[in-house]
Amino acid sequence: MGIPSRIPFETPSWSSHRRENGVAYPGGQFAHDAAVATPRSPCPEKKFMSIDWSRLRSLIDEHDKFVISSHIRPDADALGSELAMASFLKSLGKTVHIVNPGATPAHLTFLDPEEQVHALHQKQGLVQAVENCDIHLIVDTSSWIQLAEVGKVIKKTASKKVLIDHHVSSDDLNAIEFKDTSSPATGCLIHEFMESQSYVPSQWEAECLYAAIATDTGWFRFPATTGRTMRTIAALVDAGASPAQIYNQLYEQAALCRLHLSGIAMQRAAVTCDGLLAYTYVTLADFAQTKAHPADTENLVNQCMKLKGTVAAFILVEQHNKQFKTSLRSRQQFDVTPIAEAFGGGGHRQASGAMVPGPLESAVENLVAMYGEQLKKQGIEPPAVN
């Protein structure tokens, strides 16, 4: 295949590039908590957006029937947040359904032993539940596209829409928003709400939230991780969450076919943009050869980030509709959201996703070109060679 290994890349002068994201909360206020540094901390804690959780509690108290939904291909943050929030609502005697656009990935079913999470068309009555609920609670996404078939049903209902999310990219969902883009995970926001209600999570709820936060922070190595994050994690461990058991369930249950697929993807990994960008791809033929599943591509893009000198990476995964699902990653100084948004996707500064039109050669060329443009625009250049 004519997949390029590099593109011409001009080296601009170094400059920093940052984008501030103000988010409107109910009442139209923009607020931030004051950072407080302990005597042992030479650097102050990051500033966080202040959310009025009493407004959410009032909405809960005023209504009885809830549907909770999240994005297509739900990850641990989506599922853990949904399950923990549903459990809290049920403790108040509310009727709750968790309805997602698609099925729970097999490697995350351990979070839902009672099979509370359902795909929209998985069983009879779910569409009616969505149509007749008082409040539709959307977690871990602010995008109509990410809500897929569930979003189409939501648009037609008269129910109140309530949003809990931490993503930068956002559509107008006509929802009451409880959003903090400085938070490393939606699971952190769910726990923050529980704390505001003096609610101590059960062991299972703590496990759901631990998995949510651990995965969305890259096991606490991503830049959004703070002391506040770790204090939340400590509270969840105190409530019964076992880091060893959760890690084992998430990362030590792989089938042999996943390892074979990983080997194929890593064998074809390439670098471009003067070594700043790494990428790979997975085709439908690879799935057929290895008997692996699309969920087995999760985290493969992060392997590309292990290459010395890279500041960004992407993976393309072929879909049956001739498009390619792409996962975009970067280090702290580089923002990939403009690239994702150009294809109708979105996410975080360092982790976003989108669907890219095929065929494979043009998908790679288009993404490499856009990465090259953004690297120059954001003033990222390769390190000087002595």
mmCIF file with all atom_site columns, C-alpha atoms in Angstrom, residues 104-232:
data_model
loop_
_atom_site.group_PDB
_atom_site.id
_atom_site.type_symbol
_atom_site.label_atom_id
_atom_site.label_alt_id
_atom_site.label_comp_id
_atom_site.label_asym_id
_atom_site.label_entity_id
_atom_site.label_seq_id
_atom_site.pdbx_PDB_ins_code
_atom_site.Cartn_x
_atom_site.Cartn_y
_atom_site.Cartn_z
_atom_site.occupancy
_atom_site.B_iso_or_equiv
_atom_site.pdbx_formal_charge
_atom_site.auth_seq_id
_atom_site.auth_comp_id
_atom_site.auth_asym_id
_atom_site.auth_atom_id
_atom_site.pdbx_PDB_model_num
ATOM 1   C CA . THR A 1 104 ? -20.969 -2.978 26.667 1.00 0.00 ? 104 THR A CA 1
ATOM 2   C CA . PRO A 1 105 ? -17.513 -4.125 25.464 1.00 0.00 ? 105 PRO A CA 1
ATOM 3   C CA . ALA A 1 106 ? -16.765 -7.646 26.680 1.00 0.00 ? 106 ALA A CA 1
ATOM 4   C CA . HIS A 1 107 ? -13.687 -6.618 28.666 1.00 0.00 ? 107 HIS A CA 1
ATOM 5   C CA . LEU A 1 108 ? -15.781 -4.188 30.760 1.00 0.00 ? 108 LEU A CA 1
ATOM 6   C CA . THR A 1 109 ? -18.712 -6.442 31.633 1.00 0.00 ? 109 THR A CA 1
ATOM 7   C CA . PHE A 1 110 ? -17.090 -7.154 35.010 1.00 0.00 ? 110 PHE A CA 1
ATOM 8   C CA . LEU A 1 111 ? -18.256 -3.685 36.087 1.00 0.00 ? 111 LEU A CA 1
ATOM 9   C CA . ASP A 1 112 ? -21.883 -4.700 35.524 1.00 0.00 ? 112 ASP A CA 1
ATOM 10  C CA . PRO A 1 113 ? -22.425 -8.148 37.076 1.00 0.00 ? 113 PRO A CA 1
ATOM 11  C CA . GLU A 1 114 ? -26.194 -7.592 37.319 1.00 0.00 ? 114 GLU A CA 1
ATOM 12  C CA . GLU A 1 115 ? -26.408 -6.544 33.636 1.00 0.00 ? 115 GLU A CA 1
ATOM 13  C CA . GLN A 1 116 ? -28.026 -3.187 34.316 1.00 0.00 ? 116 GLN A CA 1
ATOM 14  C CA . VAL A 1 117 ? -26.608 -1.543 31.183 1.00 0.00 ? 117 VAL A CA 1
ATOM 15  C CA . HIS A 1 118 ? -28.518 -2.211 27.962 1.00 0.00 ? 118 HIS A CA 1
ATOM 16  C CA . ALA A 1 119 ? -28.186 -1.238 24.329 1.00 0.00 ? 119 ALA A CA 1
ATOM 17  C CA . LEU A 1 120 ? -31.189 0.713  23.041 1.00 0.00 ? 120 LEU A CA 1
ATOM 18  C CA . HIS A 1 121 ? -32.664 -2.146 21.009 1.00 0.00 ? 121 HIS A CA 1
ATOM 19  C CA . GLN A 1 122 ? -31.408 -4.949 23.247 1.00 0.00 ? 122 GLN A CA 1
ATOM 20  C CA . LYS A 1 123 ? -34.747 -5.665 24.854 1.00 0.00 ? 123 LYS A CA 1
ATOM 21  C CA . GLN A 1 124 ? -38.351 -4.612 24.574 1.00 0.00 ? 124 GLN A CA 1
ATOM 22  C CA . GLY A 1 125 ? -39.498 -1.452 26.325 1.00 0.00 ? 125 GLY A CA 1
ATOM 23  C CA . LEU A 1 126 ? -36.217 0.492  26.369 1.00 0.00 ? 126 LEU A CA 1
ATOM 24  C CA . VAL A 1 127 ? -37.253 2.950  23.669 1.00 0.00 ? 127 VAL A CA 1
ATOM 25  C CA . GLN A 1 128 ? -40.445 3.613  25.631 1.00 0.00 ? 128 GLN A CA 1
ATOM 26  C CA . ALA A 1 129 ? -38.410 4.119  28.808 1.00 0.00 ? 129 ALA A CA 1
ATOM 27  C CA . VAL A 1 130 ? -36.319 6.760  27.039 1.00 0.00 ? 130 VAL A CA 1
ATOM 28  C CA . GLU A 1 131 ? -39.422 8.423  25.622 1.00 0.00 ? 131 GLU A CA 1
ATOM 29  C CA . ASN A 1 132 ? -41.291 8.522  28.942 1.00 0.00 ? 132 ASN A CA 1
ATOM 30  C CA . CYS A 1 133 ? -38.580 9.446  31.448 1.00 0.00 ? 133 CYS A CA 1
ATOM 31  C CA . ASP A 1 134 ? -38.663 12.662 33.457 1.00 0.00 ? 134 ASP A CA 1
ATOM 32  C CA . ILE A 1 135 ? -34.930 13.289 33.182 1.00 0.00 ? 135 ILE A CA 1
ATOM 33  C CA . HIS A 1 136 ? -32.465 12.002 30.653 1.00 0.00 ? 136 HIS A CA 1
ATOM 34  C CA . LEU A 1 137 ? -29.038 12.087 32.318 1.00 0.00 ? 137 LEU A CA 1
ATOM 35  C CA . ILE A 1 138 ? -26.182 12.107 29.805 1.00 0.00 ? 138 ILE A CA 1
ATOM 36  C CA . VAL A 1 139 ? -22.714 11.346 31.163 1.00 0.00 ? 139 VAL A CA 1
ATOM 37  C CA . ASP A 1 140 ? -19.203 11.468 29.702 1.00 0.00 ? 140 ASP A CA 1
ATOM 38  C CA . THR A 1 141 ? -20.154 13.026 26.359 1.00 0.00 ? 141 THR A CA 1
ATOM 39  C CA . SER A 1 142 ? -21.452 16.345 25.062 1.00 0.00 ? 142 SER A CA 1
ATOM 40  C CA . SER A 1 143 ? -21.924 15.197 21.474 1.00 0.00 ? 143 SER A CA 1
ATOM 41  C CA . TRP A 1 144 ? -25.054 14.237 19.542 1.00 0.00 ? 144 TRP A CA 1
ATOM 42  C CA . ILE A 1 145 ? -22.969 12.061 17.217 1.00 0.00 ? 145 ILE A CA 1
ATOM 43  C CA . GLN A 1 146 ? -21.591 10.117 20.181 1.00 0.00 ? 146 GLN A CA 1
ATOM 44  C CA . LEU A 1 147 ? -25.135 9.422  21.407 1.00 0.00 ? 147 LEU A CA 1
ATOM 45  C CA . ALA A 1 148 ? -26.022 7.880  18.032 1.00 0.00 ? 148 ALA A CA 1
ATOM 46  C CA . GLU A 1 149 ? -29.438 6.133  18.027 1.00 0.00 ? 149 GLU A CA 1
ATOM 47  C CA . VAL A 1 150 ? -30.161 7.094  21.629 1.00 0.00 ? 150 VAL A CA 1
ATOM 48  C CA . GLY A 1 151 ? -29.629 10.725 20.709 1.00 0.00 ? 151 GLY A CA 1
ATOM 49  C CA . LYS A 1 152 ? -32.219 10.486 17.941 1.00 0.00 ? 152 LYS A CA 1
ATOM 50  C CA . VAL A 1 153 ? -34.810 9.319  20.468 1.00 0.00 ? 153 VAL A CA 1
ATOM 51  C CA . ILE A 1 154 ? -33.784 11.943 23.038 1.00 0.00 ? 154 ILE A CA 1
ATOM 52  C CA . LYS A 1 155 ? -34.277 14.777 20.556 1.00 0.00 ? 155 LYS A CA 1
ATOM 53  C CA . LYS A 1 156 ? -37.947 13.841 20.182 1.00 0.00 ? 156 LYS A CA 1
ATOM 54  C CA . THR A 1 157 ? -38.760 13.710 23.899 1.00 0.00 ? 157 THR A CA 1
ATOM 55  C CA . ALA A 1 158 ? -40.013 16.410 26.240 1.00 0.00 ? 158 ALA A CA 1
ATOM 56  C CA . SER A 1 159 ? -37.898 15.145 29.135 1.00 0.00 ? 159 SER A CA 1
ATOM 57  C CA . LYS A 1 160 ? -35.369 17.400 30.842 1.00 0.00 ? 160 LYS A CA 1
ATOM 58  C CA . LYS A 1 161 ? -31.830 16.824 29.633 1.00 0.00 ? 161 LYS A CA 1
ATOM 59  C CA . VAL A 1 162 ? -29.083 16.902 32.257 1.00 0.00 ? 162 VAL A CA 1
ATOM 60  C CA . LEU A 1 163 ? -25.400 16.620 31.397 1.00 0.00 ? 163 LEU A CA 1
ATOM 61  C CA . ILE A 1 164 ? -22.430 15.559 33.549 1.00 0.00 ? 164 ILE A CA 1
ATOM 62  C CA . ASP A 1 165 ? -19.196 15.653 31.564 1.00 0.00 ? 165 ASP A CA 1
ATOM 63  C CA . HIS A 1 166 ? -15.552 16.724 31.447 1.00 0.00 ? 166 HIS A CA 1
ATOM 64  C CA . HIS A 1 167 ? -14.876 16.815 27.700 1.00 0.00 ? 167 HIS A CA 1
ATOM 65  C CA . VAL A 1 168 ? -13.813 19.999 25.924 1.00 0.00 ? 168 VAL A CA 1
ATOM 66  C CA . SER A 1 169 ? -15.674 19.309 22.670 1.00 0.00 ? 169 SER A CA 1
ATOM 67  C CA . SER A 1 170 ? -19.343 20.133 22.974 1.00 0.00 ? 170 SER A CA 1
ATOM 68  C CA . ASP A 1 171 ? -22.599 20.352 21.008 1.00 0.00 ? 171 ASP A CA 1
ATOM 69  C CA . ASP A 1 172 ? -25.706 22.219 22.088 1.00 0.00 ? 172 ASP A CA 1
ATOM 70  C CA . LEU A 1 173 ? -27.658 19.374 23.698 1.00 0.00 ? 173 LEU A CA 1
ATOM 71  C CA . ASN A 1 174 ? -30.148 21.814 25.193 1.00 0.00 ? 174 ASN A CA 1
ATOM 72  C CA . ALA A 1 175 ? -29.231 20.368 28.561 1.00 0.00 ? 175 ALA A CA 1
ATOM 73  C CA . ILE A 1 176 ? -28.709 21.655 32.072 1.00 0.00 ? 176 ILE A CA 1
ATOM 74  C CA . GLU A 1 177 ? -24.938 21.280 32.312 1.00 0.00 ? 177 GLU A CA 1
ATOM 75  C CA . PHE A 1 178 ? -22.796 20.163 35.210 1.00 0.00 ? 178 PHE A CA 1
ATOM 76  C CA . LYS A 1 179 ? -19.478 20.258 33.429 1.00 0.00 ? 179 LYS A CA 1
ATOM 77  C CA . ASP A 1 180 ? -15.831 20.706 34.380 1.00 0.00 ? 180 ASP A CA 1
ATOM 78  C CA . THR A 1 181 ? -13.275 20.415 31.590 1.00 0.00 ? 181 THR A CA 1
ATOM 79  C CA . SER A 1 182 ? -10.433 20.542 34.106 1.00 0.00 ? 182 SER A CA 1
ATOM 80  C CA . SER A 1 183 ? -11.596 17.283 35.695 1.00 0.00 ? 183 SER A CA 1
ATOM 81  C CA . PRO A 1 184 ? -9.602  14.228 34.571 1.00 0.00 ? 184 PRO A CA 1
ATOM 82  C CA . ALA A 1 185 ? -12.666 11.962 34.447 1.00 0.00 ? 185 ALA A CA 1
ATOM 83  C CA . THR A 1 186 ? -16.436 12.044 34.657 1.00 0.00 ? 186 THR A CA 1
ATOM 84  C CA . GLY A 1 187 ? -16.060 9.523  37.476 1.00 0.00 ? 187 GLY A CA 1
ATOM 85  C CA . CYS A 1 188 ? -14.370 12.287 39.500 1.00 0.00 ? 188 CYS A CA 1
ATOM 86  C CA . LEU A 1 189 ? -17.439 14.480 39.027 1.00 0.00 ? 189 LEU A CA 1
ATOM 87  C CA . ILE A 1 190 ? -19.814 11.694 40.071 1.00 0.00 ? 190 ILE A CA 1
ATOM 88  C CA . HIS A 1 191 ? -17.782 11.160 43.232 1.00 0.00 ? 191 HIS A CA 1
ATOM 89  C CA . GLU A 1 192 ? -17.675 14.898 43.869 1.00 0.00 ? 192 GLU A CA 1
ATOM 90  C CA . PHE A 1 193 ? -21.477 14.992 43.652 1.00 0.00 ? 193 PHE A CA 1
ATOM 91  C CA . MET A 1 194 ? -21.755 12.038 46.048 1.00 0.00 ? 194 MET A CA 1
ATOM 92  C CA . GLU A 1 195 ? -19.428 13.789 48.492 1.00 0.00 ? 195 GLU A CA 1
ATOM 93  C CA . SER A 1 196 ? -21.565 16.924 48.309 1.00 0.00 ? 196 SER A CA 1
ATOM 94  C CA . GLN A 1 197 ? -24.504 14.766 49.427 1.00 0.00 ? 197 GLN A CA 1
ATOM 95  C CA . SER A 1 198 ? -22.513 13.132 52.265 1.00 0.00 ? 198 SER A CA 1
ATOM 96  C CA . TYR A 1 199 ? -22.996 9.843  50.428 1.00 0.00 ? 199 TYR A CA 1
ATOM 97  C CA . VAL A 1 200 ? -20.344 7.179  51.013 1.00 0.00 ? 200 VAL A CA 1
ATOM 98  C CA . PRO A 1 201 ? -20.140 4.807  48.017 1.00 0.00 ? 201 PRO A CA 1
ATOM 99  C CA . SER A 1 202 ? -20.516 1.076  48.536 1.00 0.00 ? 202 SER A CA 1
ATOM 100 C CA . GLN A 1 203 ? -17.602 -1.203 47.639 1.00 0.00 ? 203 GLN A CA 1
ATOM 101 C CA . TRP A 1 204 ? -19.085 -1.915 44.198 1.00 0.00 ? 204 TRP A CA 1
ATOM 102 C CA . GLU A 1 205 ? -19.808 1.771  43.524 1.00 0.00 ? 205 GLU A CA 1
ATOM 103 C CA . ALA A 1 206 ? -16.239 2.583  44.587 1.00 0.00 ? 206 ALA A CA 1
ATOM 104 C CA . GLU A 1 207 ? -14.905 -0.048 42.176 1.00 0.00 ? 207 GLU A CA 1
ATOM 105 C CA . CYS A 1 208 ? -16.934 1.447  39.317 1.00 0.00 ? 208 CYS A CA 1
ATOM 106 C CA . LEU A 1 209 ? -15.614 4.930  40.005 1.00 0.00 ? 209 LEU A CA 1
ATOM 107 C CA . TYR A 1 210 ? -12.043 3.739  40.564 1.00 0.00 ? 210 TYR A CA 1
ATOM 108 C CA . ALA A 1 211 ? -12.073 2.010  37.159 1.00 0.00 ? 211 ALA A CA 1
ATOM 109 C CA . ALA A 1 212 ? -13.570 5.142  35.605 1.00 0.00 ? 212 ALA A CA 1
ATOM 110 C CA . ILE A 1 213 ? -10.878 7.440  36.959 1.00 0.00 ? 213 ILE A CA 1
ATOM 111 C CA . ALA A 1 214 ? -7.909  5.077  36.633 1.00 0.00 ? 214 ALA A CA 1
ATOM 112 C CA . THR A 1 215 ? -8.545  4.430  32.945 1.00 0.00 ? 215 THR A CA 1
ATOM 113 C CA . ASP A 1 216 ? -9.296  8.016  31.944 1.00 0.00 ? 216 ASP A CA 1
ATOM 114 C CA . THR A 1 217 ? -6.123  9.232  33.645 1.00 0.00 ? 217 THR A CA 1
ATOM 115 C CA . GLY A 1 218 ? -3.979  6.543  31.993 1.00 0.00 ? 218 GLY A CA 1
ATOM 116 C CA . TRP A 1 219 ? -3.572  4.961  35.412 1.00 0.00 ? 219 TRP A CA 1
ATOM 117 C CA . PHE A 1 220 ? -2.816  8.392  36.905 1.00 0.00 ? 220 PHE A CA 1
ATOM 118 C CA . ARG A 1 221 ? -0.055  9.429  34.496 1.00 0.00 ? 221 ARG A CA 1
ATOM 119 C CA . PHE A 1 222 ? -1.912  11.959 32.317 1.00 0.00 ? 222 PHE A CA 1
ATOM 120 C CA . PRO A 1 223 ? -1.337  15.690 32.966 1.00 0.00 ? 223 PRO A CA 1
ATOM 121 C CA . ALA A 1 224 ? -4.876  16.275 34.288 1.00 0.00 ? 224 ALA A CA 1
ATOM 122 C CA . THR A 1 225 ? -4.083  14.059 37.294 1.00 0.00 ? 225 THR A CA 1
ATOM 123 C CA . THR A 1 226 ? -3.669  16.158 40.445 1.00 0.00 ? 226 THR A CA 1
ATOM 124 C CA . GLY A 1 227 ? -3.457  15.739 44.188 1.00 0.00 ? 227 GLY A CA 1
ATOM 125 C CA . ARG A 1 228 ? -7.213  16.191 44.215 1.00 0.00 ? 228 ARG A CA 1
ATOM 126 C CA . THR A 1 229 ? -7.524  13.198 41.870 1.00 0.00 ? 229 THR A CA 1
ATOM 127 C CA . MET A 1 230 ? -5.421  11.061 44.165 1.00 0.00 ? 230 MET A CA 1
ATOM 128 C CA . ARG A 1 231 ? -7.416  12.106 47.224 1.00 0.00 ? 231 ARG A CA 1
ATOM 129 C CA . THR A 1 232 ? -10.542 10.931 45.395 1.00 0.00 ? 232 THR A CA 1
#
